[in-house]
Coordinates of C-alpha atoms in Angstrom, one line a residue:
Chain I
X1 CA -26.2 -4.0 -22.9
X2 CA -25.8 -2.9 -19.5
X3 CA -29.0 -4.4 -17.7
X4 CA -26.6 -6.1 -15.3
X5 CA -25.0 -3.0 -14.1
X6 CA -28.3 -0.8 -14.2
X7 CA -29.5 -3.3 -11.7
X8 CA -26.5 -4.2 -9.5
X9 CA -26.3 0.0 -9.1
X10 CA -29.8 0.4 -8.6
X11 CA -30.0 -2.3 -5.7
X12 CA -26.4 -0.5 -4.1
X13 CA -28.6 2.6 -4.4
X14 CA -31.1 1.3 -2.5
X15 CA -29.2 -0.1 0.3
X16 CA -27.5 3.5 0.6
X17 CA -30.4 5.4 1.0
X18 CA -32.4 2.9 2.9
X19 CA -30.2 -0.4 3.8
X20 CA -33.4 -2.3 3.6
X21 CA -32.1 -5.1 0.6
X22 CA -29.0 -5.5 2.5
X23 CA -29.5 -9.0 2.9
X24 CA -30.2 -9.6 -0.8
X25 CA -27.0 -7.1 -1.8
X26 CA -25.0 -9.6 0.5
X27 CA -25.9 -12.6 -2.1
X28 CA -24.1 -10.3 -4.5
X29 CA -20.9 -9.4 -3.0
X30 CA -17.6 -11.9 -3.5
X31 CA -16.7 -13.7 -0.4
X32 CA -12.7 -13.2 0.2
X33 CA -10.7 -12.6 3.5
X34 CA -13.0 -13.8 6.1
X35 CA -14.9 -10.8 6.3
X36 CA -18.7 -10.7 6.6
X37 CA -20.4 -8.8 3.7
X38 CA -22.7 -7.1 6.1
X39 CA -19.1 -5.2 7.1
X40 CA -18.0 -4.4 3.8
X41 CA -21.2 -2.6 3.1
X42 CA -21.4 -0.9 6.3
X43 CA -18.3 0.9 5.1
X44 CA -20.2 2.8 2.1
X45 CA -23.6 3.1 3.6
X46 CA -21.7 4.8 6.7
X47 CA -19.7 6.9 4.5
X48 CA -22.4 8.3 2.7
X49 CA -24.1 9.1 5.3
X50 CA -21.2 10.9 7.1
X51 CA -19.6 13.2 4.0
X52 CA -23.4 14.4 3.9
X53 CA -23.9 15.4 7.3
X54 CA -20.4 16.7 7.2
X55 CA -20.7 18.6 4.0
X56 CA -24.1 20.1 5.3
X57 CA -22.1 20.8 8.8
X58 CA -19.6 22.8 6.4
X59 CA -22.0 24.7 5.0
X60 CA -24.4 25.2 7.9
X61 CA -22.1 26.0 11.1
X62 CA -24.4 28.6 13.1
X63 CA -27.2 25.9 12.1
X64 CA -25.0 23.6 14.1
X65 CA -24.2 25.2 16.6
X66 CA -27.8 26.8 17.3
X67 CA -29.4 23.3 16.9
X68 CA -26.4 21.4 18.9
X69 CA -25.1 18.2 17.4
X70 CA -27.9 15.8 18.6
X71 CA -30.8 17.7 16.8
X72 CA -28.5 18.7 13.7
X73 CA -27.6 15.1 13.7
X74 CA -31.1 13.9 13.2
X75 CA -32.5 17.0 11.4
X76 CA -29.3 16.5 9.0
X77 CA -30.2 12.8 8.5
X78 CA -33.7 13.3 7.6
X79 CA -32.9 15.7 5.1
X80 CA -30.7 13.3 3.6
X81 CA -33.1 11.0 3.3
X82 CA -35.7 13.2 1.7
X83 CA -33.2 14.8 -0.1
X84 CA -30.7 12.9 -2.7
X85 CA -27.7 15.1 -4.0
X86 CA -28.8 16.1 -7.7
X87 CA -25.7 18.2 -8.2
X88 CA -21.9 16.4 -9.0
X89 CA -20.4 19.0 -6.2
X90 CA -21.1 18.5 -2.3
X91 CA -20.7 22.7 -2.6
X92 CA -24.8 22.6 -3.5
X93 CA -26.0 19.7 -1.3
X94 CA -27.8 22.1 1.1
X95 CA -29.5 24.2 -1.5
X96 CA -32.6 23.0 -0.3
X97 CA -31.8 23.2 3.4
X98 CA -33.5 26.2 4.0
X99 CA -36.6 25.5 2.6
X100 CA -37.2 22.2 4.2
X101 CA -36.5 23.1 7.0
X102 CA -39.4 26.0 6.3
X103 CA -42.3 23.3 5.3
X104 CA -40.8 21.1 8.0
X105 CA -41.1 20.4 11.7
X106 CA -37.9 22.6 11.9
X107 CA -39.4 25.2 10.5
X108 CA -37.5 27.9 13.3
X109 CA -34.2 27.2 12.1
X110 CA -35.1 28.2 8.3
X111 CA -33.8 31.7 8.5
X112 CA -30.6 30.1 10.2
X113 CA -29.8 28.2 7.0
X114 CA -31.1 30.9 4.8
X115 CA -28.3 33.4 6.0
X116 CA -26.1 31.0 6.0
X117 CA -26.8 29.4 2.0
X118 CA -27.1 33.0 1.1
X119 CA -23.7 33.9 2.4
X120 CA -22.1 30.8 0.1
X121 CA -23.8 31.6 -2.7
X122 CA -22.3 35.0 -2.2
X123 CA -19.0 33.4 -1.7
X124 CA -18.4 32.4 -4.7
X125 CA -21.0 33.9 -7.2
X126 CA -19.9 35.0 -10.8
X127 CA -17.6 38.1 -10.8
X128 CA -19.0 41.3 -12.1
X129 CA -17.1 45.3 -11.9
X130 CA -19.7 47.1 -9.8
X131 CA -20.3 50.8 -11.1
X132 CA -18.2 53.4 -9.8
X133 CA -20.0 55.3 -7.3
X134 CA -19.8 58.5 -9.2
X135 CA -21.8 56.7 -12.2
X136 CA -25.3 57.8 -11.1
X137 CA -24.1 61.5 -10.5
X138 CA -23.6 62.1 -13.8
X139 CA -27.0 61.0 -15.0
X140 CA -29.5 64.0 -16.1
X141 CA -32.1 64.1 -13.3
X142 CA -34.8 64.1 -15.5
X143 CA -33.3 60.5 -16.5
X144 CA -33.3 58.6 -13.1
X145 CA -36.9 57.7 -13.7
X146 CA -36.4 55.0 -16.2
X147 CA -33.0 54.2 -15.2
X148 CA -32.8 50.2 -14.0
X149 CA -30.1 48.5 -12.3
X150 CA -28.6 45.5 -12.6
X151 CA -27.0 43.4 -8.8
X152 CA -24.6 42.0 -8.4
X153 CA -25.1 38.6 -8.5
X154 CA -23.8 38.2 -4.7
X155 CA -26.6 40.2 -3.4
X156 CA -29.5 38.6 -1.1
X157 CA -32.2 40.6 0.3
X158 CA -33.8 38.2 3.6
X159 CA -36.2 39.5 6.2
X160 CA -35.7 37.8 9.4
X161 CA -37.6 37.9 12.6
X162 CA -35.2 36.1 15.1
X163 CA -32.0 36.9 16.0
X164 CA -30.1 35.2 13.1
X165 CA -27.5 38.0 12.0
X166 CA -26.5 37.7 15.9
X167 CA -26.0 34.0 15.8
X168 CA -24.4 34.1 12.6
X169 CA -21.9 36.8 13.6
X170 CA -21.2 34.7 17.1
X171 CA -19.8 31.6 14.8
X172 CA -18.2 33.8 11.8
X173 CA -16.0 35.2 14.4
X174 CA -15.7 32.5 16.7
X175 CA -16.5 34.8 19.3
X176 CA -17.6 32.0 21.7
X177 CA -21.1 30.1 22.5
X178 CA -23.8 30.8 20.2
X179 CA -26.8 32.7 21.6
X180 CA -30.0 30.8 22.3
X181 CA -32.1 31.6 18.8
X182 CA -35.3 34.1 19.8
X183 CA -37.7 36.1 18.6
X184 CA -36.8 39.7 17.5
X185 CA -38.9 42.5 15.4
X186 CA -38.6 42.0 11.8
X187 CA -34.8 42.5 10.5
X188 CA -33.9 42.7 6.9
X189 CA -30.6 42.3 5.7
X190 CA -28.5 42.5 2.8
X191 CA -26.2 39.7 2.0
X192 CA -23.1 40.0 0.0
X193 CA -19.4 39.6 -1.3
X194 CA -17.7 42.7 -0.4
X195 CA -13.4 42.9 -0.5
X196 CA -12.8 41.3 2.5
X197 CA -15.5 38.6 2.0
X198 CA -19.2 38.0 2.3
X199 CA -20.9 40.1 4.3
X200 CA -24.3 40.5 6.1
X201 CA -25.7 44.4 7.0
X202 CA -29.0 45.4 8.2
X203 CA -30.9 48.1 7.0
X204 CA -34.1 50.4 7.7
X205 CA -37.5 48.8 6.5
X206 CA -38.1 51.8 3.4
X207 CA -34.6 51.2 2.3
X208 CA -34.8 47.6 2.2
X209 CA -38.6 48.1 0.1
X210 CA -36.3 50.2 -2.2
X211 CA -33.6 47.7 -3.4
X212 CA -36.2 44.9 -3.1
X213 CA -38.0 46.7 -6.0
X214 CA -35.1 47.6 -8.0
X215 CA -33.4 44.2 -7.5
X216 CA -36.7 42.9 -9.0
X217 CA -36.3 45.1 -12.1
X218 CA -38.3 47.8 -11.3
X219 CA -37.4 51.2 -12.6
X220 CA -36.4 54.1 -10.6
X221 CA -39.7 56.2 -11.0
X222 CA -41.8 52.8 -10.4
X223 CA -39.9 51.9 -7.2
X224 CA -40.6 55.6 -6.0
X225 CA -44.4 54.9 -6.9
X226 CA -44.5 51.8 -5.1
X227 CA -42.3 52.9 -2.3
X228 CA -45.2 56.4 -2.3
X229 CA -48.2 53.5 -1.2
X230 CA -45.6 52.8 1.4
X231 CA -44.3 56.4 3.0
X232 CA -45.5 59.2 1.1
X233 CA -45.1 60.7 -2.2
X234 CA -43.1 63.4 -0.7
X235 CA -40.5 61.3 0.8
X236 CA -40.7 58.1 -1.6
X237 CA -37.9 59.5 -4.0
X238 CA -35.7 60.7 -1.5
X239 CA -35.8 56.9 -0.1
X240 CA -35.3 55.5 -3.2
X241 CA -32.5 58.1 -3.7
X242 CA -30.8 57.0 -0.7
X243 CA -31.6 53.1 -1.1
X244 CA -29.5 53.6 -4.3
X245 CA -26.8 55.8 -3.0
X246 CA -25.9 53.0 -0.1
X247 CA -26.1 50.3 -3.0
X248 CA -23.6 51.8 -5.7
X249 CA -21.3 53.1 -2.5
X250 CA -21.6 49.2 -1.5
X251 CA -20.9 47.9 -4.8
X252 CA -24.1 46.1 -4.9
X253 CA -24.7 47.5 -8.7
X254 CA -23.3 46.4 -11.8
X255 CA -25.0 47.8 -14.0
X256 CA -27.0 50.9 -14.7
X257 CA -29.7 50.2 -17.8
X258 CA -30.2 53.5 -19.7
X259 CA -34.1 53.1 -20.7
X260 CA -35.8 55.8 -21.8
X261 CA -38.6 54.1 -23.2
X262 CA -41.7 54.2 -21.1
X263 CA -43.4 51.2 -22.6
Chain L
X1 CA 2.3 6.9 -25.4
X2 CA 5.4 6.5 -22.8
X3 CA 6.2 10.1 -22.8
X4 CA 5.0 11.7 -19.9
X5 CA 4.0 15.4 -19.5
X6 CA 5.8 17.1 -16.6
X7 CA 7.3 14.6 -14.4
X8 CA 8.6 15.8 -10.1
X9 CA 6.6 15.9 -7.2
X10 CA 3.4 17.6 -6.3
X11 CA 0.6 18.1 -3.4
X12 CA -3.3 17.8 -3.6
X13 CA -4.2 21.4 -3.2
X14 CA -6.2 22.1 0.1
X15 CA -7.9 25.1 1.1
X16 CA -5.4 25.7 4.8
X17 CA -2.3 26.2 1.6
X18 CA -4.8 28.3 -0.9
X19 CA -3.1 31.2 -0.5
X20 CA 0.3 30.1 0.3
X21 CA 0.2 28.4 -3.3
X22 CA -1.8 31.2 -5.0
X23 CA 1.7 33.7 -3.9
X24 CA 3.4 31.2 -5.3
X25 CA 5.7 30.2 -2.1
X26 CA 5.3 26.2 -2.0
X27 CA 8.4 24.7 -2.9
X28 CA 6.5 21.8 -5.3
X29 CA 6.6 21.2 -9.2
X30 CA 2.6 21.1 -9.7
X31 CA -0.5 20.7 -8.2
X32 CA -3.5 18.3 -8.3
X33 CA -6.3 20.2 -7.9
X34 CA -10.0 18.7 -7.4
X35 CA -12.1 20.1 -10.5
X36 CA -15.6 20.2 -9.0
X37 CA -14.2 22.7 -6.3
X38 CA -13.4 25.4 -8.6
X39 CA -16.5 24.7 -10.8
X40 CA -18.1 27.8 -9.6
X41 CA -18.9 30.9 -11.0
X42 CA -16.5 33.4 -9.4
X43 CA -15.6 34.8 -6.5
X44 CA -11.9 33.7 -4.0
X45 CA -11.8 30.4 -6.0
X46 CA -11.4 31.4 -9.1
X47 CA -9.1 33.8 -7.8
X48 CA -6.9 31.1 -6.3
X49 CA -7.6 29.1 -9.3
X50 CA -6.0 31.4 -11.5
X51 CA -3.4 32.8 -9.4
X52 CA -2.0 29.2 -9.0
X53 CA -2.1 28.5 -12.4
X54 CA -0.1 31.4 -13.2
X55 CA 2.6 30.2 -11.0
X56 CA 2.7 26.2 -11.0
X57 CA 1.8 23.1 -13.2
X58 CA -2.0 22.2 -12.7
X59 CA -3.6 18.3 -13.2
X60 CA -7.1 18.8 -12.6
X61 CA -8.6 15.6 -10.7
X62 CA -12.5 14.8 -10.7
X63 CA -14.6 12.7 -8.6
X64 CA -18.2 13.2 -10.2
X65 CA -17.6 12.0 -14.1
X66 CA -19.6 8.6 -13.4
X67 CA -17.5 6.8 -15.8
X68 CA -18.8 3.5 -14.8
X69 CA -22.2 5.0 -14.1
X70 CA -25.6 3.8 -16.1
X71 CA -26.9 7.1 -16.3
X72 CA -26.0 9.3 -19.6
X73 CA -22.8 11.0 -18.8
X74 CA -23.3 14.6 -17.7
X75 CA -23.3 16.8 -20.6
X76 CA -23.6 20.2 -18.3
X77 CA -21.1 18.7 -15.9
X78 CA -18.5 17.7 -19.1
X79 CA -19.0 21.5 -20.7
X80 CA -18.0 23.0 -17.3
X81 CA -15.0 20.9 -17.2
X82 CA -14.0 21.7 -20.7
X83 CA -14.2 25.6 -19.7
X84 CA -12.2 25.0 -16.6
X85 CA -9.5 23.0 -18.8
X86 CA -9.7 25.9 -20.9
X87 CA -8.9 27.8 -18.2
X88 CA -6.1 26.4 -16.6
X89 CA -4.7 24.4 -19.4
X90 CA -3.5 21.4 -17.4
X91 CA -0.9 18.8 -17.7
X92 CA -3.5 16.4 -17.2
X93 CA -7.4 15.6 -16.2
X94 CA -8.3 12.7 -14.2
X95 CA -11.1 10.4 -13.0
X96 CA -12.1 7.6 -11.1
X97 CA -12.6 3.7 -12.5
X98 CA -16.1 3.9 -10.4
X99 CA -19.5 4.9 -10.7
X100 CA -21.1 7.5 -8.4
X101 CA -24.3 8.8 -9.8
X102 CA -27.8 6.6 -10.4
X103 CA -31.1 7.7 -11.3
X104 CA -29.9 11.2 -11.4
X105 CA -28.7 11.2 -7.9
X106 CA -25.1 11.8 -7.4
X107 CA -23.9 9.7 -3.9
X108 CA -20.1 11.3 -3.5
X109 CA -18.5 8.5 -3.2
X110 CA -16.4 6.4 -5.7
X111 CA -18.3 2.8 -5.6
X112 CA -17.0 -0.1 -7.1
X113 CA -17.9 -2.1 -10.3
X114 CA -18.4 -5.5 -11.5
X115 CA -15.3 -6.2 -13.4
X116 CA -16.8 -8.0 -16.4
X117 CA -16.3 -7.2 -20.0
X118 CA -19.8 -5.5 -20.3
X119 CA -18.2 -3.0 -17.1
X120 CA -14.8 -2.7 -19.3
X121 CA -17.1 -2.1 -22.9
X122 CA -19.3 0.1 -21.2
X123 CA -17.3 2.5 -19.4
X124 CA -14.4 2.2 -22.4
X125 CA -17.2 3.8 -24.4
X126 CA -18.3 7.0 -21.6
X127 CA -14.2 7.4 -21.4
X128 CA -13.7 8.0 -25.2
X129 CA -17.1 10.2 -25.0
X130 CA -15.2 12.1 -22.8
X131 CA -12.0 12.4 -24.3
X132 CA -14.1 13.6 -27.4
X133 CA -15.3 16.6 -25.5
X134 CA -12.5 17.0 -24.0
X135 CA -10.2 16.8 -26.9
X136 CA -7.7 15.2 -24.8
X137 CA -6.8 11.9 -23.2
X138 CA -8.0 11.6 -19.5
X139 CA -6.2 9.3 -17.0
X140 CA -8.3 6.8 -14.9
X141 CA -7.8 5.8 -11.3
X142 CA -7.9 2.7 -9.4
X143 CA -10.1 3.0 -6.5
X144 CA -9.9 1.4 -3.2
X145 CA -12.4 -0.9 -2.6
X146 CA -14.4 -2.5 0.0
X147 CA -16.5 -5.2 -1.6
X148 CA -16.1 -6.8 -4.6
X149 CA -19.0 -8.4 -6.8
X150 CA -19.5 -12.2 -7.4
X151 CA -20.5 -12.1 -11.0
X152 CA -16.8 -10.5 -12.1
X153 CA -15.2 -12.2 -14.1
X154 CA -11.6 -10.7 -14.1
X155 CA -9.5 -9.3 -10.9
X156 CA -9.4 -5.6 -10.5
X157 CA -5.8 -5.0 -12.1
X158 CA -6.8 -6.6 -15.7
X159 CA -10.0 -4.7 -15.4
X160 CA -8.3 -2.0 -15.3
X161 CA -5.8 -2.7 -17.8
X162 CA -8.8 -3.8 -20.1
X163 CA -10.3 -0.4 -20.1
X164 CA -7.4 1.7 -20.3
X165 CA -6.4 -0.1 -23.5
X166 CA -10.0 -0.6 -24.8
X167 CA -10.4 3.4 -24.6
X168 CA -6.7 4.2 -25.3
X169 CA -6.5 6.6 -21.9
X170 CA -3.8 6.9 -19.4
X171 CA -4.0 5.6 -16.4
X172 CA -3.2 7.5 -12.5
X173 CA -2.0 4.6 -10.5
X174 CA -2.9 5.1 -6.5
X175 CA -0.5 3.0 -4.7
X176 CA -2.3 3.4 -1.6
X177 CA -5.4 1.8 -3.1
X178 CA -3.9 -1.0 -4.6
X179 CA -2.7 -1.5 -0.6
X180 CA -6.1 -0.9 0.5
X181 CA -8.0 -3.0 -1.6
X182 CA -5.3 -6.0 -1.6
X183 CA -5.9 -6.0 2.1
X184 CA -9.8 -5.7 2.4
X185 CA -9.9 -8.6 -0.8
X186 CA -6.7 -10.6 -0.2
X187 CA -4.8 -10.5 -3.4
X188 CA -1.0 -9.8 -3.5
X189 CA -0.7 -5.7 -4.3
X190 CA 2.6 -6.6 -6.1
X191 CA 1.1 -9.0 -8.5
X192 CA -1.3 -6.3 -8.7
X193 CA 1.3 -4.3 -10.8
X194 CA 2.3 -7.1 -13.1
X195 CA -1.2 -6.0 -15.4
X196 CA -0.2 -3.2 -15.1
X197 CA 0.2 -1.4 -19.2
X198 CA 3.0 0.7 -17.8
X199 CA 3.9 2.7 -20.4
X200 CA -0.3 4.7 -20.0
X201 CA 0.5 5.3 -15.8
X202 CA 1.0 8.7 -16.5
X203 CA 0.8 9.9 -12.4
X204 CA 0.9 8.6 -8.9
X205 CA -1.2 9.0 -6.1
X206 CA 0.1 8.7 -2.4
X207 CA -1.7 8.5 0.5
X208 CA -2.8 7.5 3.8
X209 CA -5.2 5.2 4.9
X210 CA -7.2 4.1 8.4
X211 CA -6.4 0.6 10.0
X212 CA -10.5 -0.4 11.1
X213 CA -9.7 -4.2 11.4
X214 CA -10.6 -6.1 9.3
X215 CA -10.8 -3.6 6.8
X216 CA -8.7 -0.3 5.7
X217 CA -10.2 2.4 4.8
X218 CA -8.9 5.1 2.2
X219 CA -9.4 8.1 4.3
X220 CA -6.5 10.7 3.8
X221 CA -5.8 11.6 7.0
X222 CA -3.2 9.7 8.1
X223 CA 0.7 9.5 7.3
X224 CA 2.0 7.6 4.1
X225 CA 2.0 3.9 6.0
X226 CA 4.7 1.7 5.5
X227 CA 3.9 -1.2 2.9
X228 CA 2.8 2.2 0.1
X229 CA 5.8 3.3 0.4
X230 CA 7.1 0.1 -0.4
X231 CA 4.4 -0.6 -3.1
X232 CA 6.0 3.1 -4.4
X233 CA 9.1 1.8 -4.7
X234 CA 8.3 -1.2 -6.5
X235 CA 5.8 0.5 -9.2
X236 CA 8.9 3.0 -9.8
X237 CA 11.2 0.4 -10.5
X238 CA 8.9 -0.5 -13.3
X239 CA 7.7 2.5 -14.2
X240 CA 10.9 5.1 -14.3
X241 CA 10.0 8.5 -13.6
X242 CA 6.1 9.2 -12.9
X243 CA 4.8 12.6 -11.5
X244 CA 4.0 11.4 -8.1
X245 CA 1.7 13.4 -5.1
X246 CA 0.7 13.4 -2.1
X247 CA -3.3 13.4 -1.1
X248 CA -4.0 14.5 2.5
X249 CA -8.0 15.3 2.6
X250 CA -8.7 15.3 6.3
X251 CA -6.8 15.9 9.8
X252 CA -4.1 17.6 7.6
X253 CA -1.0 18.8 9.1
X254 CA 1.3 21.1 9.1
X255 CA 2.6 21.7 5.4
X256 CA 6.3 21.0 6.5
X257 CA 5.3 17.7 7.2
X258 CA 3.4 16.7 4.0
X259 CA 6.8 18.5 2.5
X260 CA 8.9 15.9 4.6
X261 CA 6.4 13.3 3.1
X262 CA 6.9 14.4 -0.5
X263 CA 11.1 14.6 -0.1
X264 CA 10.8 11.1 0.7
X265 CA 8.8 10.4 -2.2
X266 CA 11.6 11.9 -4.2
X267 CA 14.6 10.1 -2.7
X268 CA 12.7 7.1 -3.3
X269 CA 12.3 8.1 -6.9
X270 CA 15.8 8.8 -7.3
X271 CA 17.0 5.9 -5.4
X272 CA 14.9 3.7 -7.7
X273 CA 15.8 5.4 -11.1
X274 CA 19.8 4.8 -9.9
X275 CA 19.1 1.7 -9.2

């Protein structure tokens, strides 16, 4: 029923991605006007290239400026290339930026763009009323061992070992050129949506083992054991104590999961 | 099907006038608002999303339906728009005459079809899918165009005709395309309107367009150009009163100049219904 139109679409979607059947798309397009074919396709094969790169230079703008426009231009065009949009809004194009640019020959600027996707995601991720700070003080302490905790869905936990959060802050606040990207001891940060917008804050190593546990699903009493292999089992619940302290005062929880079933 | 919901004169809403519209202080009578934006899960744009639908008329415009597409229509993508109609309750949903998905890979743009009457069964048929889910009847827009296919049988203006009547839908007439493509094609954009089933335009889109000889190019960023304005008039002297706006998508200006822009369109308007 449609065959014509599967095929006619199919060739167009070749010649986008590739241009290399643009001589037999030509046969198919109306002459009118004067004007070459090999124009008239230019227009969409250039446009399609452009609102990519443009939507990924949207998206991506300390991976921009870090990279500079020639090697974003050509790193942006291969990842086109590689990568087709699967999703009906340009807002997820560059989901898989950051981790082609991991397994790839760019592989340096992959905590750039994971900073960066993780602060859009946070941007506009589902809304949920974060627990009053309060919440946890009124839980029997001999109940914080099986309590769990649900995120908000805003929340990213990334460990960085360049100077990303730097970079990042640079562009965000247009405070002039970006710093040359360099190596820097391990840095873990959380990434959210707070009042004012997303935000990125680093925090100590223990802490960081802490809400990476509990994030996962972990219960209080197990992140203190696994947190124990860590520190010590002396100062494991205090850490744990604190880790969850900064993240209700942060509004990073949502959630606090009653459980009092060991199994 | 000539009664028109909501008529005056609106803006495509951008993100530099988010949060002027969302406190309510844009002197307009609605706003067109591209769906796919505000298909997320939460966070500022919902936020403005509901705070400008508290205060003004809403049409909610896509650009990602594939209505002319060969791939199944996007049963995900439809059940998000259905919440966000849900949400807003709009005076109207739109779409593109266009395809712009293939083999599951959505290109973002709005690429032209054969206009043959397998193009005007098959996309009649995704349109009334739609408006099925939808529970509502959509309005479809010209695009502009910059090739057309040898193997159509019909110019663009019956096509379109053919499929708004073959899927009883509404049509949103973009007087700037119908200039754009009558240039890049050579046809006569006033004999363009004379196919035109008047009583299903139920919006106009204005616009401005980029001069790259020999071809135009629909790119929003410029001012209204002369011969749309002049299209305007003559579509309103057929058409009466039609919610008309303004789409400015790149190098946008000030918003007391795309404000000048739409009072023109309205003493135009008036002008024409006087006449």
């Amino acid at each position: 029923m449609t065959d014509n139109m599967h095929r006619l679409q199919s060739e167009f979607q070749t010649f986008l991605f590739s241009g290399r059947n643009e001589q037999e798309l030509q046969t198919r397009i109306a002459e009118s006007n004067d004007i070459p074919a090999t124009a008239r396709l230019a227009v969409y094969r250039n446009a399609y290239y452009i609102r990519l790169q443009e939507a990924l230079a949207h998206d991506f703008p300390t991976l921009l400026a870090v990279a500079g426009d020639a090697r974003f231009g050509k790193l942006s065009a291969r990842f086109i290339r590689a990568n087709p949009s699967r999703h009906p809004s340009l807002r997820d194009f560059g989901r898989a930026l950051p981790g082609w640019l991991r397994e790839g020959e760019e592989g340096d600027l992959a905590e750039v763009a994971a900073l960066e996707w993780a602060v859009l995601e946070a941007f506009d991720a589902a809304d949920h009323t974060p627990v009053a700070a309060e919440a946890l003080a009124q839980v029997p302490p001999e109940e914080w061992e099986y309590l769990g905790f649900d995120f908000h869905p805003s929340v990213s936990l990334l460990k960085v070992s360049c100077n990303v959060r730097e970079c990042w802050s640079v562009v965000r606040n247009d405070k002039g050129a970006v710093p040359a990207l360099r190596d820097t001891e391990e840095e873990r940060l959380v990434v959210w949506r707070a009042a004012c917008g997303p935000a990125v804050q680093a925090i100590e190593p223990a802490l960081f083992s802490a809400l990476l546990g509990l994030k996962d699903g972990r219960r209080f009493g197990e992140c203190c054991l696994q947190l124990a292999e860590q520190t010590s089992a002396e100062q494991a619940p205090a850490i744990a104590a604190q880790a969850l302290a900064l993240a209700c005062n942060s509004g990073w929880i949502t959630h606090i999961q009653h459980d009092t079933d060991q199994t | 099907m000539t009664q028109r919901v909501g008529t005056g004169f609106g803006l495509g809403l951008r993100p530099p006038f988010y949060q002027a519209a969302a406190a309510g202080e844009i002197p307009v009578d609605w706003f067109e608002l591209i769906s796919e934006n505000f298909m997320v899960a939460g966070g500022n744009p919902l936020r403005i999303l509901d705070a400008v639908a508290e205060r003004y008329p809403i049409a909610l415009h896509g650009v990602s339906m594939n209505l002319g597409g060969t791939d199944p229509l996007d049963k995900d993508y439809l059940q998000r728009l259905k919440a966000l109609v849900a949400r807003v309750e709009p005076v109207r949903v739109s779409d593109h005459l266009c395809w712009t998905r293939h083999g599951g890979h959505h290109l973002h743009d709005l690429l032209p079809l054969p206009y043959t009457e397998e193009a005007v069964s098959h996309v009649a048929q995704r349109i009334g899918i739609v408006q099925d889910v939808l529970q509502r009847r959509i309005l479809i827009e010209n695009v502009s165009s910059y090739a057309e296919f040898s193997q159509s049988s019909i110019n663009e203006s019956a096509f379109l005709a053919a499929v708004a009547e073959a899927a009883d839908c509404h049509i949103l007439l973009d007087v700037n395309n119908i200039v754009v493509s009558a240039h890049n094609h050579g046809f006569n954009a006033e004999a363009y309107l004379q196919d035109i089933p008047f009583d299903r335009v139920q919006q106009i889109h204005l616009a401005g367009h980029t001069v790259n000889e020999p071809l135009l190019i629909d790119t929003h960023d410029h001012p209204i150009a002369d011969p749309v304005w002049e299209l305007y008039r003559q579509t309103l002297h057929h058409l009466g009163a039609v919610p008309t706006m303004i789409e400015r998508d790149d190098n946008i200006p000030p918003l007391t100049e795309l404000l000048t822009e739409l009072d023109e369109a309205r003493q135009i308007s008036q002008r024409a219904l006087a006449a």
